[in-house]
């Protein structure tokens, strides 16, 4: 009973945080709402005894990826006024897309006759030597090896794209020229002036 109550609490927080991600006008607030989504998802995974996935979600996504997102958002110098105009202009397209996704999800669940999970009782207790990390690794690197490699390539492309966006040339910014700093000479920086001494009147 307690596990079901905790599940509904975390699920409600997760849904509200997801709505905050897509409805917040400030990108930083959206990123913080996404952090809340990750944390509550990790709590739900702990309820189903998927400790490894929960820890990885918190350490990798909240601790590293979200920090990267925040740095990218802050370094891109996004014009919030233009974002607000685009949000209101294409809001109808976003609502149509969301409606289409909801219809697809409901259709899949309806066609399968439910979620296919018996939620009336908890999971089967495992022995003390059982390792869900070992089971996850054996499935990922055998049955889903190619999708895993494809996801790694997509992440690599995303990293390269983020770096190229932050390193683009923008007007009004000063850039450091390493070659000019290394090739500098004393005569270019310091000028010694010798003046004759003058007597006081």
Coordinates of N, CA and C in Angstrom, one line a residue, residues 91-101:
X91 N 2.1 27.9 -31.3 CA 1.5 27.1 -30.2 C 0.5 26.1 -30.7
X92 N -0.2 26.5 -31.7 CA -1.2 25.6 -32.3 C -0.6 24.3 -32.8
X93 N 0.6 24.5 -33.5 CA 1.3 23.3 -34.0 C 1.8 22.4 -32.9
X94 N 2.2 23.0 -31.8 CA 2.6 22.2 -30.6 C 1.5 21.4 -30.0
X95 N 0.3 22.1 -29.9 CA -0.9 21.4 -29.4 C -1.3 20.2 -30.3
X96 N -1.3 20.4 -31.6 CA -1.6 19.4 -32.5 C -0.7 18.2 -32.4
X97 N 0.6 18.5 -32.3 CA 1.6 17.4 -32.1 C 1.4 16.6 -30.8
X98 N 1.1 17.4 -29.8 CA 0.9 16.7 -28.5 C -0.4 15.8 -28.5
X99 N -1.4 16.3 -29.2 CA -2.6 15.6 -29.4 C -2.4 14.3 -30.2
X100 N -1.6 14.4 -31.2 CA -1.3 13.2 -32.1 C -0.5 12.2 -31.2
X101 N 0.4 12.6 -30.4 CA 1.2 11.7 -29.6 C 0.3 11.0 -28.6

